[in-house]
Every structure is written in structure tokens, then in C-alpha cells.
PDB file of C-alpha atoms and ligand atoms in Angstrom:
ATOM      1  CA  MET A 506     156.506-102.948 -97.482  1.00 62.00           C
ATOM      2  CA  SER A 507     152.753-103.205 -97.502  1.00 80.00           C
ATOM      3  CA  GLU A 508     150.592-102.309 -94.531  1.00 88.00           C
ATOM      4  CA  ARG A 509     146.931-102.021 -93.686  1.00 92.00           C
ATOM      5  CA  LEU A 510     145.193 -98.899 -94.908  1.00 94.00           C
ATOM      6  CA  GLN A 511     143.954 -97.844 -91.458  1.00 93.00           C
ATOM      7  CA  ARG A 512     147.478 -98.119 -90.122  1.00 90.00           C
ATOM      8  CA  ALA A 513     148.930 -96.017 -92.938  1.00 90.00           C
ATOM      9  CA  ILE A 514     146.370 -93.301 -92.171  1.00 92.00           C
ATOM     10  CA  ALA A 515     147.049 -93.422 -88.434  1.00 89.00           C
ATOM     11  CA  GLN A 516     150.803 -93.379 -88.962  1.00 83.00           C
ATOM     12  CA  ALA A 517     150.532 -90.268 -91.075  1.00 85.00           C
ATOM     13  CA  GLY A 518     149.222 -88.607 -87.920  1.00 80.00           C
ATOM     14  CA  VAL A 519     145.745 -87.926 -89.375  1.00 84.00           C
ATOM     15  CA  THR A 520     143.874 -89.679 -86.589  1.00 88.00           C
ATOM     16  CA  SER A 521     143.864 -92.834 -84.466  1.00 88.00           C
ATOM     17  CA  ARG A 522     143.622 -96.246 -86.081  1.00 89.00           C
ATOM     18  CA  ARG A 523     140.081 -96.739 -84.806  1.00 92.00           C
ATOM     19  CA  LYS A 524     138.929 -93.398 -86.234  1.00 94.00           C
ATOM     20  CA  ALA A 525     140.733 -94.249 -89.479  1.00 95.00           C
ATOM     21  CA  GLU A 526     138.618 -97.408 -89.671  1.00 96.00           C
ATOM     22  CA  GLU A 527     135.487 -95.282 -89.315  1.00 96.00           C
ATOM     23  CA  LEU A 528     136.673 -92.962 -92.095  1.00 96.00           C
ATOM     24  CA  ILE A 529     137.273 -95.960 -94.366  1.00 97.00           C
ATOM     25  CA  THR A 530     133.896 -97.592 -93.744  1.00 97.00           C
ATOM     26  CA  ALA A 531     132.214 -94.212 -94.198  1.00 97.00           C
ATOM     27  CA  GLY A 532     133.662 -94.060 -97.726  1.00 97.00           C
ATOM     28  CA  ARG A 533     135.827 -91.019 -97.041  1.00 97.00           C
ATOM     29  CA  VAL A 534     139.103 -92.640 -98.060  1.00 97.00           C
ATOM     30  CA  THR A 535     140.464 -93.182-101.565  1.00 97.00           C
ATOM     31  CA  VAL A 536     143.440 -95.219-102.686  1.00 96.00           C
ATOM     32  CA  ASN A 537     144.737 -94.232-106.127  1.00 95.00           C
ATOM     33  CA  ASN A 538     141.517 -92.273-106.658  1.00 95.00           C
ATOM     34  CA  GLU A 539     139.198 -95.229-105.899  1.00 96.00           C
ATOM     35  CA  VAL A 540     137.012 -95.213-102.800  1.00 97.00           C
ATOM     36  CA  VAL A 541     137.993 -98.099-100.531  1.00 96.00           C
ATOM     37  CA  THR A 542     135.608 -99.171 -97.775  1.00 96.00           C
ATOM     38  CA  LYS A 543     137.091-102.557 -96.970  1.00 95.00           C
ATOM     39  CA  LEU A 544     139.043-102.565 -93.714  1.00 94.00           C
ATOM     40  CA  GLY A 545     142.436-104.185 -93.874  1.00 89.00           C
ATOM     41  CA  THR A 546     143.052-103.311 -97.524  1.00 95.00           C
ATOM     42  CA  LYS A 547     146.809-103.449 -98.035  1.00 94.00           C
ATOM     43  CA  VAL A 548     148.673-100.432 -99.340  1.00 93.00           C
ATOM     44  CA  ASP A 549     152.328 -99.753 -99.946  1.00 86.00           C
ATOM     45  CA  SER A 550     154.455 -96.634-100.097  1.00 78.00           C
ATOM     46  CA  HIS A 551     153.629 -96.018-103.787  1.00 84.00           C
ATOM     47  CA  ASP A 552     149.875 -95.866-103.244  1.00 90.00           C
ATOM     48  CA  HIS A 553     148.262 -92.455-103.209  1.00 93.00           C
ATOM     49  CA  ILE A 554     145.860 -92.139-100.278  1.00 95.00           C
ATOM     50  CA  GLU A 555     143.399 -89.328 -99.691  1.00 95.00           C
ATOM     51  CA  VAL A 556     141.083 -88.650 -96.763  1.00 96.00           C
ATOM     52  CA  ASP A 557     138.229 -86.296 -97.666  1.00 96.00           C
ATOM     53  CA  GLN A 558     140.124 -85.455-100.874  1.00 95.00           C
ATOM     54  CA  VAL A 559     143.222 -84.410 -98.915  1.00 94.00           C
ATOM     55  CA  PRO A 560     146.346 -86.476 -99.665  1.00 94.00           C
ATOM     56  CA  ILE A 561     147.955 -87.916 -96.531  1.00 91.00           C
ATOM     57  CA  GLN A 562     151.654 -87.260 -96.062  1.00 81.00           C
ATOM     58  CA  ARG A 563     153.487 -90.545 -96.191  1.00 79.00           C
ATOM     59  CA  GLU A 564     157.109 -90.760 -95.258  1.00 78.00           C
ATOM     60  CA  SER A 565     159.327 -93.551 -94.079  1.00 82.00           C
ATOM     61  CA  ILE A 566     158.782 -94.065 -90.375  1.00 87.00           C
ATOM     62  CA  HIS A 567     161.552 -93.460 -87.861  1.00 94.00           C
ATOM     63  CA  THR A 568     161.816 -93.332 -84.096  1.00 96.00           C
ATOM     64  CA  TYR A 569     164.864 -92.086 -82.223  1.00 98.00           C
ATOM     65  CA  LEU A 570     165.897 -92.270 -78.621  1.00 98.00           C
ATOM     66  CA  PHE A 571     167.290 -88.840 -77.778  1.00 98.00           C
ATOM     67  CA  TYR A 572     169.262 -87.769 -74.731  1.00 98.00           C
ATOM     68  CA  LYS A 573     167.810 -84.298 -74.276  1.00 98.00           C
ATOM     69  CA  PRO A 574     170.167 -81.832 -72.614  1.00 98.00           C
ATOM     70  CA  ARG A 575     168.975 -79.161 -70.182  1.00 98.00           C
ATOM     71  CA  GLN A 576     168.198 -75.728 -71.649  1.00 97.00           C
ATOM     72  CA  VAL A 577     166.485 -77.258 -74.671  1.00 98.00           C
ATOM     73  CA  ILE A 578     162.770 -76.943 -75.271  1.00 97.00           C
ATOM     74  CA  SER A 579     160.728 -80.058 -76.141  1.00 96.00           C
ATOM     75  CA  SER A 580     158.704 -78.478 -78.875  1.00 89.00           C
ATOM     76  CA  VAL A 581     159.369 -78.083 -82.530  1.00 86.00           C
ATOM     77  CA  LYS A 582     159.331 -74.274 -82.399  1.00 87.00           C
ATOM     78  CA  ASP A 583     159.983 -71.687 -79.726  1.00 88.00           C
ATOM     79  CA  ASN A 584     158.854 -68.090 -79.977  1.00 89.00           C
ATOM     80  CA  LYS A 585     161.554 -67.014 -77.527  1.00 91.00           C
ATOM     81  CA  GLY A 586     164.294 -68.291 -79.838  1.00 91.00           C
ATOM     82  CA  ARG A 587     165.489 -70.976 -77.466  1.00 94.00           C
ATOM     83  CA  LYS A 588     167.146 -74.150 -78.705  1.00 96.00           C
ATOM     84  CA  THR A 589     164.589 -76.851 -79.513  1.00 97.00           C
ATOM     85  CA  VAL A 590     164.868 -80.632 -79.749  1.00 97.00           C
ATOM     86  CA  LEU A 591     164.586 -80.306 -83.545  1.00 96.00           C
ATOM     87  CA  ASP A 592     167.865 -78.370 -83.650  1.00 96.00           C
ATOM     88  CA  PHE A 593     169.510 -81.749 -83.009  1.00 97.00           C
ATOM     89  CA  PHE A 594     167.772 -83.379 -85.985  1.00 95.00           C
ATOM     90  CA  THR A 595     168.498 -80.900 -88.772  1.00 91.00           C
ATOM     91  CA  ASP A 596     169.720 -83.461 -91.323  1.00 87.00           C
ATOM     92  CA  PHE A 597     166.381 -85.251 -91.589  1.00 85.00           C
ATOM     93  CA  SER A 598     163.839 -84.553 -94.283  1.00 81.00           C
ATOM     94  CA  TYR A 599     160.928 -86.102 -92.371  1.00 85.00           C
ATOM     95  CA  ARG A 600     159.034 -84.259 -89.648  1.00 86.00           C
ATOM     96  CA  LEU A 601     159.988 -85.659 -86.276  1.00 93.00           C
ATOM     97  CA  TYR A 602     158.298 -84.556 -83.090  1.00 93.00           C
ATOM     98  CA  PRO A 603     158.735 -85.459 -79.434  1.00 97.00           C
ATOM     99  CA  VAL A 604     156.617 -88.120 -77.730  1.00 97.00           C
ATOM    100  CA  GLY A 605     155.433 -86.073 -74.755  1.00 95.00           C
ATOM    101  CA  ARG A 606     157.499 -83.397 -73.102  1.00 95.00           C
ATOM    102  CA  LEU A 607     160.405 -82.809 -70.811  1.00 98.00           C
ATOM    103  CA  ASP A 608     160.742 -79.412 -69.157  1.00 98.00           C
ATOM    104  CA  TYR A 609     163.299 -76.915 -70.452  1.00 97.00           C
ATOM    105  CA  ASP A 610     165.482 -77.567 -67.397  1.00 98.00           C
ATOM    106  CA  THR A 611     164.963 -81.368 -67.370  1.00 98.00           C
ATOM    107  CA  SER A 612     167.403 -83.645 -69.149  1.00 98.00           C
ATOM    108  CA  GLY A 613     167.073 -87.241 -70.222  1.00 98.00           C
ATOM    109  CA  LEU A 614     165.316 -89.729 -72.406  1.00 98.00           C
ATOM    110  CA  LEU A 615     162.922 -88.369 -74.976  1.00 98.00           C
ATOM    111  CA  LEU A 616     161.577 -90.309 -77.951  1.00 98.00           C
ATOM    112  CA  MET A 617     161.434 -88.464 -81.257  1.00 98.00           C
ATOM    113  CA  THR A 618     159.304 -89.932 -84.009  1.00 96.00           C
ATOM    114  CA  ASN A 619     157.237 -89.340 -87.120  1.00 91.00           C
ATOM    115  CA  ASP A 620     155.106 -92.374 -86.291  1.00 89.00           C
ATOM    116  CA  GLY A 621     151.809 -90.798 -85.254  1.00 87.00           C
ATOM    117  CA  GLU A 622     150.293 -94.092 -84.292  1.00 86.00           C
ATOM    118  CA  LEU A 623     153.166 -95.088 -82.033  1.00 93.00           C
ATOM    119  CA  ALA A 624     153.150 -91.633 -80.394  1.00 94.00           C
ATOM    120  CA  ASN A 625     149.398 -91.890 -79.712  1.00 90.00           C
ATOM    121  CA  HIS A 626     149.833 -95.357 -78.286  1.00 92.00           C
ATOM    122  CA  LEU A 627     152.657 -94.322 -75.956  1.00 96.00           C
ATOM    123  CA  MET A 628     150.949 -91.168 -74.745  1.00 94.00           C
ATOM    124  CA  HIS A 629     147.555 -92.732 -74.100  1.00 92.00           C
ATOM    125  CA  PRO A 630     147.086 -92.820 -70.293  1.00 89.00           C
ATOM    126  CA  LYS A 631     145.448 -96.256 -70.440  1.00 92.00           C
ATOM    127  CA  ASN A 632     148.736 -97.831 -71.589  1.00 93.00           C
ATOM    128  CA  LYS A 633     150.496 -96.754 -68.369  1.00 94.00           C
ATOM    129  CA  ILE A 634     154.023 -96.619 -69.760  1.00 96.00           C
ATOM    130  CA  PRO A 635     156.418 -96.501 -66.783  1.00 97.00           C
ATOM    131  CA  LYS A 636     158.964 -93.674 -66.727  1.00 98.00           C
ATOM    132  CA  VAL A 637     161.853 -93.499 -64.323  1.00 98.00           C
ATOM    133  CA  TYR A 638     163.056 -90.100 -63.123  1.00 98.00           C
ATOM    134  CA  VAL A 639     165.958 -89.168 -60.901  1.00 98.00           C
ATOM    135  CA  ALA A 640     165.485 -85.973 -58.909  1.00 98.00           C
ATOM    136  CA  LYS A 641     167.845 -84.037 -56.703  1.00 98.00           C
ATOM    137  CA  ILE A 642     165.632 -82.455 -54.090  1.00 98.00           C
ATOM    138  CA  LYS A 643     166.123 -79.864 -51.370  1.00 98.00           C
ATOM    139  CA  GLY A 644     165.864 -81.445 -47.939  1.00 98.00           C
ATOM    140  CA  ASN A 645     166.109 -85.123 -47.060  1.00 98.00           C
ATOM    141  CA  LEU A 646     163.135 -87.261 -47.997  1.00 97.00           C
ATOM    142  CA  LYS A 647     161.577 -88.866 -44.941  1.00 97.00           C
ATOM    143  CA  ALA A 648     159.641 -92.100 -44.510  1.00 97.00           C
ATOM    144  CA  PRO A 649     156.154 -90.502 -44.156  1.00 97.00           C
ATOM    145  CA  GLU A 650     156.781 -88.477 -47.330  1.00 97.00           C
ATOM    146  CA  ILE A 651     157.811 -91.598 -49.221  1.00 97.00           C
ATOM    147  CA  LYS A 652     154.623 -93.232 -48.043  1.00 97.00           C
ATOM    148  CA  LYS A 653     152.577 -90.327 -49.383  1.00 97.00           C
ATOM    149  CA  LEU A 654     154.310 -90.430 -52.773  1.00 97.00           C
ATOM    150  CA  VAL A 655     153.775 -94.172 -52.980  1.00 97.00           C
ATOM    151  CA  HIS A 656     150.082 -93.816 -52.234  1.00 96.00           C
ATOM    152  CA  GLY A 657     149.555 -90.748 -54.416  1.00 96.00           C
ATOM    153  CA  VAL A 658     149.483 -87.017 -53.679  1.00 97.00           C
ATOM    154  CA  MET A 659     146.987 -84.323 -54.639  1.00 94.00           C
ATOM    155  CA  ILE A 660     147.844 -82.492 -57.869  1.00 92.00           C
ATOM    156  CA  ASP A 661     145.215 -80.186 -59.359  1.00 86.00           C
ATOM    157  CA  HIS A 662     142.612 -81.627 -56.962  1.00 90.00           C
ATOM    158  CA  LYS A 663     143.294 -85.154 -58.199  1.00 92.00           C
ATOM    159  CA  LEU A 664     145.198 -87.965 -56.584  1.00 95.00           C
ATOM    160  CA  SER A 665     148.284 -88.971 -58.538  1.00 95.00           C
ATOM    161  CA  ALA A 666     148.633 -92.662 -59.352  1.00 94.00           C
ATOM    162  CA  PRO A 667     150.849 -94.661 -56.995  1.00 91.00           C
ATOM    163  CA  ALA A 668     154.577 -94.165 -57.544  1.00 96.00           C
ATOM    164  CA  HIS A 669     157.590 -96.303 -56.882  1.00 98.00           C
ATOM    165  CA  VAL A 670     160.123 -94.419 -54.770  1.00 98.00           C
ATOM    166  CA  LYS A 671     163.744 -95.239 -54.033  1.00 98.00           C
ATOM    167  CA  ILE A 672     166.242 -93.020 -52.245  1.00 98.00           C
ATOM    168  CA  LEU A 673     169.545 -93.272 -54.114  1.00 98.00           C
ATOM    169  CA  SER A 674     171.523 -91.111 -51.693  1.00 98.00           C
ATOM    170  CA  ASN A 675     171.147 -88.649 -48.844  1.00 97.00           C
ATOM    171  CA  ASP A 676     173.492 -85.775 -48.159  1.00 98.00           C
ATOM    172  CA  TYR A 677     172.771 -84.820 -44.560  1.00 97.00           C
ATOM    173  CA  GLU A 678     175.271 -81.943 -44.569  1.00 97.00           C
ATOM    174  CA  LYS A 679     173.991 -80.216 -47.688  1.00 97.00           C
ATOM    175  CA  LYS A 680     170.460 -81.379 -46.867  1.00 98.00           C
ATOM    176  CA  THR A 681     169.664 -82.835 -50.270  1.00 98.00           C
ATOM    177  CA  SER A 682     168.497 -86.238 -51.456  1.00 98.00           C
ATOM    178  CA  ILE A 683     168.770 -87.994 -54.774  1.00 98.00           C
ATOM    179  CA  VAL A 684     165.546 -89.895 -55.357  1.00 98.00           C
ATOM    180  CA  GLN A 685     164.385 -92.239 -58.078  1.00 98.00           C
ATOM    181  CA  LEU A 686     160.702 -91.923 -58.856  1.00 98.00           C
ATOM    182  CA  THR A 687     158.855 -94.265 -61.214  1.00 98.00           C
ATOM    183  CA  ILE A 688     155.470 -93.112 -62.493  1.00 97.00           C
ATOM    184  CA  HIS A 689     153.326 -93.701 -65.540  1.00 96.00           C
ATOM    185  CA  GLU A 690     151.372 -90.451 -65.558  1.00 93.00           C
ATOM    186  CA  GLY A 691     152.686 -87.470 -67.484  1.00 91.00           C
ATOM    187  CA  HIS A 692     150.896 -84.339 -66.336  1.00 92.00           C
ATOM    188  CA  TYR A 693     152.542 -80.948 -66.638  1.00 93.00           C
ATOM    189  CA  HIS A 694     155.462 -80.708 -64.163  1.00 96.00           C
ATOM    190  CA  GLN A 695     154.256 -83.984 -62.664  1.00 96.00           C
ATOM    191  CA  VAL A 696     157.439 -84.974 -60.834  1.00 98.00           C
ATOM    192  CA  LYS A 697     158.225 -81.481 -59.577  1.00 98.00           C
ATOM    193  CA  ARG A 698     154.674 -81.083 -58.316  1.00 97.00           C
ATOM    194  CA  MET A 699     154.658 -84.472 -56.650  1.00 97.00           C
ATOM    195  CA  PHE A 700     157.760 -83.572 -54.662  1.00 98.00           C
ATOM    196  CA  GLU A 701     156.353 -80.114 -53.943  1.00 97.00           C
ATOM    197  CA  ALA A 702     153.233 -81.784 -52.555  1.00 97.00           C
ATOM    198  CA  VAL A 703     155.407 -83.442 -49.902  1.00 97.00           C
ATOM    199  CA  GLY A 704     157.419 -80.284 -49.220  1.00 97.00           C
ATOM    200  CA  HIS A 705     160.507 -80.668 -51.409  1.00 98.00           C
ATOM    201  CA  TYR A 706     161.772 -78.447 -54.187  1.00 98.00           C
ATOM    202  CA  VAL A 707     163.305 -80.258 -57.172  1.00 98.00           C
ATOM    203  CA  GLU A 708     166.719 -78.770 -57.948  1.00 98.00           C
ATOM    204  CA  LYS A 709     167.589 -81.077 -60.814  1.00 98.00           C
ATOM    205  CA  LEU A 710     165.586 -83.614 -62.776  1.00 98.00           C
ATOM    206  CA  SER A 711     166.396 -86.189 -65.402  1.00 98.00           C
ATOM    207  CA  ARG A 712     164.476 -89.006 -67.026  1.00 98.00           C
ATOM    208  CA  GLU A 713     166.578 -92.123 -67.016  1.00 98.00           C
ATOM    209  CA  LYS A 714     164.201 -94.700 -68.410  1.00 98.00           C
ATOM    210  CA  TYR A 715     161.126 -94.884 -70.641  1.00 98.00           C
ATOM    211  CA  ALA A 716     159.454 -98.309 -70.525  1.00 98.00           C
ATOM    212  CA  PHE A 717     162.388-100.712 -71.123  1.00 98.00           C
ATOM    213  CA  LEU A 718     164.561 -98.077 -72.867  1.00 98.00           C
ATOM    214  CA  THR A 719     167.546 -96.455 -71.167  1.00 98.00           C
ATOM    215  CA  LEU A 720     170.142 -93.818 -72.062  1.00 98.00           C
ATOM    216  CA  GLU A 721     172.884 -96.421 -72.134  1.00 97.00           C
ATOM    217  CA  SER A 722     175.843 -95.525 -74.390  1.00 94.00           C
ATOM    218  CA  LEU A 723     174.500 -92.052 -75.221  1.00 98.00           C
ATOM    219  CA  ASN A 724     175.901 -88.710 -74.128  1.00 98.00           C
ATOM    220  CA  SER A 725     173.790 -85.630 -73.619  1.00 98.00           C
ATOM    221  CA  GLY A 726     172.675 -84.285 -77.013  1.00 98.00           C
ATOM    222  CA  GLU A 727     173.126 -87.622 -78.796  1.00 98.00           C
ATOM    223  CA  PHE A 728     170.503 -89.944 -80.238  1.00 98.00           C
ATOM    224  CA  ARG A 729     170.164 -93.358 -81.826  1.00 98.00           C
ATOM    225  CA  GLU A 730     167.477 -94.891 -83.981  1.00 97.00           C
ATOM    226  CA  LEU A 731     165.362 -97.578 -82.329  1.00 98.00           C
ATOM    227  CA  SER A 732     165.578-101.068 -83.812  1.00 96.00           C
ATOM    228  CA  HIS A 733     162.536-102.786 -85.319  1.00 93.00           C
ATOM    229  CA  GLU A 734     162.444-105.071 -82.273  1.00 96.00           C
ATOM    230  CA  GLU A 735     162.380-102.118 -79.883  1.00 97.00           C
ATOM    231  CA  VAL A 736     159.584-100.426 -81.840  1.00 96.00           C
ATOM    232  CA  TYR A 737     157.637-103.680 -81.943  1.00 95.00           C
ATOM    233  CA  LYS A 738     158.057-104.047 -78.186  1.00 97.00           C
ATOM    234  CA  LEU A 739     156.877-100.477 -77.583  1.00 97.00           C
ATOM    235  CA  ARG A 740     153.811-101.089 -79.745  1.00 93.00           C
ATOM    236  CA  SER A 741     152.872-104.143 -77.740  1.00 93.00           C
ATOM    237  CA  LEU A 742     153.067-102.435 -74.339  1.00 91.00           C
TER     238      LEU A 742
HETATM  239  N1  URA B1259     157.951 -84.086 -64.505  1.00 52.15           N
HETATM  240  C1  URA B1259     158.400 -82.827 -64.402  1.00 52.15           C
HETATM  241  O1  URA B1259     158.132 -82.145 -63.434  1.00 52.15           O
HETATM  242  N2  URA B1259     159.154 -82.355 -65.398  1.00 52.15           N
HETATM  243  C2  URA B1259     159.503 -83.071 -66.487  1.00 52.15           C
HETATM  244  O2  URA B1259     160.211 -82.577 -67.361  1.00 52.15           O
HETATM  245  C3  URA B1259     159.020 -84.387 -66.566  1.00 52.15           C
HETATM  246  C4  URA B1259     158.248 -84.871 -65.559  1.00 52.15           C
END
């Protein structure tokens, strides 16, 4: 399958597509040892591409929807010897990595890919990809607190973007609530800190949805490859 040169460079994780275009027009890219400065030049998997004389790593592109269990770290290595998301993908020769992070004690939907361009697109704050979390919190969430979450709360001296909040259940005896929170930001411990900002400790957290994707038909620890249609849809978000 042929693709545009700038896309091949971006997909290899070298840089963004726009920066790849700059590298091409600056004459820093060769295809089969010839400098190519024309944007949109088509290449296929057999072409040898170098940026500043360094060959780019081209592999077939794959994206998986993974149901991350708790007690698994969302990085490709852990210096404390904990289980990582890559321990679930040992049979693959290409280098997958997670799109964003879920905390060690958070379960749920995590995309794993070797498509650098797709990962950049999904993680760029301007694209505002909605993510749906379900949290079990200490204490029952009250109307004024919901209002605050909806309007945004202060995290690191900045107001969080408005959230969508839905109480799924209240246990008035145990004094806990199960709350669905939809946000598009992805700061460190974002959901836990948002609830903390309105006085509730998150006991359990899972991500149930990422854009239009859900965990449907997967058990914890399982994954499936995304279809071309799903990847196309993610790209166009
Ligand atoms: N927000 C959190 O606090 N933790 C996660 O893992 C994801 C979002």
C-alpha cells in the first residue's frame, strides 16, 4: 500500500506530519538515497526512507483496544518490576505503546498502537477526545458538587474543562456513590483530582469509553485489533 511520504515519516513516530513536511521541503529526507523535496510523494513499504541520514523504522501499523486490568503499569518498562501493559503483547514483533496513561490502580480501555501519527492526533488537547470514566467514590455526591464538576474545578491552579456528570447509583448506608464522569482532558490523576477538589476520595476507577470505542465483549486483560473503519473514524475526530 502506498502512502504519502510525510505520513510515513509521522507514522514512524519521528515527528508530526506538519514537521515532517518541513523536513521534506528543507531537503533533509531521502527516499532510496535520493533527496525528495516534493510534498505528497508516494512511498510504499519497500522504499528506504532516511531523515538526516538516519533510516526511519517502518513496520506494519496496528492499533489494539486493550482492557487494562488493575495492578498493571501503563508504560513499556517499569523499574520496580511491576507488570506492564506490554506483558500482554509479548507475541508481537512491532513496538506497541499506550496512547496516554491509566494509573496503576485504574482499569479499563487503553489503546495500544505503533501508529505514531494516530497517537499524536488522539493525545493532542485540541482534538478533545471524550473519555468516559466510572468512579466509586467515598461519600455521596451532592448537587452543588455536581454543579462544580460540570463547570470545572481548580487543578494545579487551572480550571478543568467542563465535565459531564451522571450518578449511576448511591449507597446511603455505605456512604459511597458510583459516578460516571465524561471529560476530554487527560492530566495526571485528572479524575481522582477532580473528585478530590469537591471533597471525595476515589476508591475505584475504570475507563469505560474512549471516543466511540467501548470495552464490549472483552474481559479484563484481553484486547482486540481495531478495524480499518474504526481507525479511520478515530483519525477524523
Ligand atoms: N484520571 C485518573 O485519575 N486516573 C486515571 O488513570 C485516568 C484518569
